[in-house]
mmCIF file of C-alpha atoms in Angstrom:
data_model
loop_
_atom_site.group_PDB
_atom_site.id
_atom_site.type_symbol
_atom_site.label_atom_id
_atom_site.label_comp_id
_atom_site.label_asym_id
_atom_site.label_seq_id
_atom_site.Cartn_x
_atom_site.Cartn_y
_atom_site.Cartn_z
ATOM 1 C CA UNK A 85 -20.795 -16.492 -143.640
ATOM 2 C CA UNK A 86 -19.521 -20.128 -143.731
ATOM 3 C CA UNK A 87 -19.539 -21.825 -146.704
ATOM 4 C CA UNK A 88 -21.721 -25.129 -146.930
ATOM 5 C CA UNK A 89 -19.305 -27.840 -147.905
ATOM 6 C CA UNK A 90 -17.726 -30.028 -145.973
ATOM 7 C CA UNK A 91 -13.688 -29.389 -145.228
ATOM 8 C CA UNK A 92 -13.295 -32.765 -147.038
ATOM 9 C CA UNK A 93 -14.737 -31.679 -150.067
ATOM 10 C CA UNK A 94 -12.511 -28.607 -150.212
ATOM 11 C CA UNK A 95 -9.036 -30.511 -150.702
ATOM 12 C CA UNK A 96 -10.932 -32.620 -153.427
ATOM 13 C CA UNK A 97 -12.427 -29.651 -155.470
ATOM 14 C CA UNK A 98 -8.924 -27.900 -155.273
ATOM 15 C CA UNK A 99 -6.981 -31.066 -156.408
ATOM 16 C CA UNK A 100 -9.396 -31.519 -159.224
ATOM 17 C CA UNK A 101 -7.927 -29.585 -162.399
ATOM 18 C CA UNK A 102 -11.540 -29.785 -164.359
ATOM 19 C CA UNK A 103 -13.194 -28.200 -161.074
ATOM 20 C CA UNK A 104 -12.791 -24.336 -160.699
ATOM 21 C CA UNK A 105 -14.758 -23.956 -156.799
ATOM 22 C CA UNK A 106 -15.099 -20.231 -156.381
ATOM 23 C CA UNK A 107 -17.029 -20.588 -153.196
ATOM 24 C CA UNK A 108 -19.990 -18.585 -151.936
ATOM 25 C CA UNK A 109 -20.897 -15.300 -154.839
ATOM 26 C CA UNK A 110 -22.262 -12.249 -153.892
ATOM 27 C CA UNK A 111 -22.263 -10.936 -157.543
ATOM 28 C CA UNK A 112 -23.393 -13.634 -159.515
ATOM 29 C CA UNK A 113 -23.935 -11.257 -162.404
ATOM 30 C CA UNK A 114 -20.235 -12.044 -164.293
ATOM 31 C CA UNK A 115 -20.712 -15.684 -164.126
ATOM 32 C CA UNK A 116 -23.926 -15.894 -165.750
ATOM 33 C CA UNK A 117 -22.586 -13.951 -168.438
ATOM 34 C CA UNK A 118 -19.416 -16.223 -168.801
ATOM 35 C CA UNK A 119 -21.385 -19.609 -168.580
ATOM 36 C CA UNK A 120 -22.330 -21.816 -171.469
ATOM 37 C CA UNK A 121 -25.097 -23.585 -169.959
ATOM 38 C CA UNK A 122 -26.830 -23.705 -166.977
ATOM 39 C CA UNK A 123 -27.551 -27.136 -164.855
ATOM 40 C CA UNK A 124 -30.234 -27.221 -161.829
ATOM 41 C CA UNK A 125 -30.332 -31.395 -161.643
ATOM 42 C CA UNK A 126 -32.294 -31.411 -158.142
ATOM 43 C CA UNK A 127 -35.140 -34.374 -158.018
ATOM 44 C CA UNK A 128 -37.060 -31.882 -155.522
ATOM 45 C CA UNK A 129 -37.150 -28.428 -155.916
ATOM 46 C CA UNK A 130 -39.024 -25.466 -155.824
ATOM 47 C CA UNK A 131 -39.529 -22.871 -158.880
ATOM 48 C CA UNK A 132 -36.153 -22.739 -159.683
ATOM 49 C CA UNK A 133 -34.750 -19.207 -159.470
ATOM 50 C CA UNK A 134 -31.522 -19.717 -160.114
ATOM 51 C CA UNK A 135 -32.581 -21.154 -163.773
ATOM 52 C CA UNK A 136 -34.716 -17.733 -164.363
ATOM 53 C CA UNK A 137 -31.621 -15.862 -163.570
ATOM 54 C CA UNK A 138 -29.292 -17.530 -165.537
ATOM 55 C CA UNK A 139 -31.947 -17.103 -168.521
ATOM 56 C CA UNK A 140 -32.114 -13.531 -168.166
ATOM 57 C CA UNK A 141 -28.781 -13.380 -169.434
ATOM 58 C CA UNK A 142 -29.420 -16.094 -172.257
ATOM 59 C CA UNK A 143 -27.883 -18.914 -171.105
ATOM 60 C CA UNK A 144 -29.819 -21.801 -172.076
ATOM 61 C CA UNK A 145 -30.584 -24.243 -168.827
ATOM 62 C CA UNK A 146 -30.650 -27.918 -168.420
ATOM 63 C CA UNK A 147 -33.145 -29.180 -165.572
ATOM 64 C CA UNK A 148 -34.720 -32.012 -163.730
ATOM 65 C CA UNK A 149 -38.128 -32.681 -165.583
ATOM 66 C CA UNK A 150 -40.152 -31.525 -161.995
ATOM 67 C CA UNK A 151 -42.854 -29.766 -161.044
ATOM 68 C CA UNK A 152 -41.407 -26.481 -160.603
ATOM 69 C CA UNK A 153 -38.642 -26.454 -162.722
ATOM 70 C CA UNK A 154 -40.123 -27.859 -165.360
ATOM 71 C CA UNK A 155 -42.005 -24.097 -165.054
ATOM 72 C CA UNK A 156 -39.090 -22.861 -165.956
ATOM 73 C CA UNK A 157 -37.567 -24.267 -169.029
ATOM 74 C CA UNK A 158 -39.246 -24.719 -172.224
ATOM 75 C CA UNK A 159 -37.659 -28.436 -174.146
ATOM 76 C CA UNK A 160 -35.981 -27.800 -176.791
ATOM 77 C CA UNK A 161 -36.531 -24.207 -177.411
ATOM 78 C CA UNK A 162 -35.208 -22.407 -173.790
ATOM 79 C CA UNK A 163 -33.256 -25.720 -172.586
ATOM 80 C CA UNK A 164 -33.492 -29.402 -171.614
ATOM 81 C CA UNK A 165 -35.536 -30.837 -169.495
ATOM 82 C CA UNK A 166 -34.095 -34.243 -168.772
ATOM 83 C CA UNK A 167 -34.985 -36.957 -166.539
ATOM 84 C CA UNK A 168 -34.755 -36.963 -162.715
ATOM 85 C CA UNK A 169 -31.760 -39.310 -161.570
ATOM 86 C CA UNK A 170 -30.479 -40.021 -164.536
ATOM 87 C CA UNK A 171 -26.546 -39.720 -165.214
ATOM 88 C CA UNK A 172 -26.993 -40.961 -168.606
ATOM 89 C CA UNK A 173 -29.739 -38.257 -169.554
ATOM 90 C CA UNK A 174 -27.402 -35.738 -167.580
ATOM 91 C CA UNK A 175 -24.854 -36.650 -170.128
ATOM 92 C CA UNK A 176 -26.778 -36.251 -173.587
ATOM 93 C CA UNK A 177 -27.842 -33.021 -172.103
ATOM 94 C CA UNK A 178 -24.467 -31.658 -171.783
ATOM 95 C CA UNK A 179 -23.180 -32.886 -175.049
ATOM 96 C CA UNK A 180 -26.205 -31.677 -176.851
ATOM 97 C CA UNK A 181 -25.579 -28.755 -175.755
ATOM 98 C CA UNK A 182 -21.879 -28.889 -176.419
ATOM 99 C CA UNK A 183 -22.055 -30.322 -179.812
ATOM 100 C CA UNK A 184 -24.953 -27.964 -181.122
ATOM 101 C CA UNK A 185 -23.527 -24.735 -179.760
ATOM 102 C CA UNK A 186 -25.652 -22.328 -182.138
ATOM 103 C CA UNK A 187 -28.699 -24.257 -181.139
ATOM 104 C CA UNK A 188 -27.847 -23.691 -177.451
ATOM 105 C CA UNK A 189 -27.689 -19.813 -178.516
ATOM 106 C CA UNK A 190 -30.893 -19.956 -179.841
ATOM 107 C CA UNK A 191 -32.221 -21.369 -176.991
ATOM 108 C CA UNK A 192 -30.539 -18.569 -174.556
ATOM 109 C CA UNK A 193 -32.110 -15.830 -176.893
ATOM 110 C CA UNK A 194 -35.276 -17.889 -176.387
ATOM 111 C CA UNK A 195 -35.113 -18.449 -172.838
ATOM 112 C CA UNK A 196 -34.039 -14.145 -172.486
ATOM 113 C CA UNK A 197 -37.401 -13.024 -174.122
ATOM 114 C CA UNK A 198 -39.464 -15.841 -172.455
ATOM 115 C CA UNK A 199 -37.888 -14.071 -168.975
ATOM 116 C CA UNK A 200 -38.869 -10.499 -170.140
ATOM 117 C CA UNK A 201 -42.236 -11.985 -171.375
ATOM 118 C CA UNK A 202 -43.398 -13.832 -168.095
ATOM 119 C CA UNK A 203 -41.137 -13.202 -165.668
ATOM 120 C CA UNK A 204 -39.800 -9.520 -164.815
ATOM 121 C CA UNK A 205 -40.561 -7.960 -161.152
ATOM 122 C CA UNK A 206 -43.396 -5.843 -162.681
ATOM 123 C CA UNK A 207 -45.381 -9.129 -163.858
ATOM 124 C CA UNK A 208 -44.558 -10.894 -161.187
ATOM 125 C CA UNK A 209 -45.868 -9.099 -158.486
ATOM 126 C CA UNK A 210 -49.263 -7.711 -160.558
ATOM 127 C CA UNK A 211 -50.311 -11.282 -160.854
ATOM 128 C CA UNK A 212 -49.727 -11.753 -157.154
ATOM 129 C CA UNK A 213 -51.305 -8.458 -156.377
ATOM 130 C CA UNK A 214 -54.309 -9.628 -158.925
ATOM 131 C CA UNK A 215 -54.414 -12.922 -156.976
ATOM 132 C CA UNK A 216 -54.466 -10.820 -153.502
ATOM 133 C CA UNK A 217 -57.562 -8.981 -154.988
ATOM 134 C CA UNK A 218 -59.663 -12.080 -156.199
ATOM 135 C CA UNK A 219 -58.744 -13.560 -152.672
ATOM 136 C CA UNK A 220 -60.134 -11.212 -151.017
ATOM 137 C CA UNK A 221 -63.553 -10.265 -152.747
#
């Protein structure tokens, strides 16, 4: 499958020593569990899967305050929600984060149980099941 990006961008994310581009994951299982945070910055967007994923293996998330992903993140207690389009609030997010590591723990532990709470396959689909039923009485 071809990757995405641009050739371009290739030569600039290799020659950029902060960057690390790993390119298109089919496991993404080891890098949730290696990551310190978790940033979905879109101004439109759907639910957000990615940022439930992430959460299942505690990693607290930082996300655009929009409908659908602010479904996803609780403020201050499972992540940040921050404002759309804004670098600056992009930046405190990070360095909240950063600076108040054990918090951002917390708020992966937080962000884990509110996954197994509301989100697992088996609640999932009996709400959409439920939903199915009540549609169709």
């Amino acid at each position: 499958m071809q990757d995405p990006l641009q050739e371009d961008y290739y030569t600039k994310l290799n020659n950029n020593k902060d960057i690390l581009y790993l390119g298109k994951q089919l496991d993404v299982r080891p890098l949730y569990a290696l990551a310190d945070s978790l940033v979905l910055y879109s101004y439109r967007e759907g639910f957000g899967n990615v940022v439930i994923e992430s959460a299942s293996f505690g990693v607290p998330t930082i996300v655009a305050d929009i409908p659908g992903l602010r479904d996803t993140t609780v403020h201050m207690e499972t992540g940040l929600l921050i404002k759309p389009r804004s670098v600056e609030s992009l930046t405190e997010a990070l360095m909240y984060l950063y600076k108040n590591r054990p918090q951002a723990k917390i708020m992966g532990e937080k962000g884990k149980d509110r996954i197994h709470a509301f989100f697992t396959n088996e609640i999932v689909w009996s709400a959409q099941l439920n939903l199915y039923k009540e549609l169709c009485e």
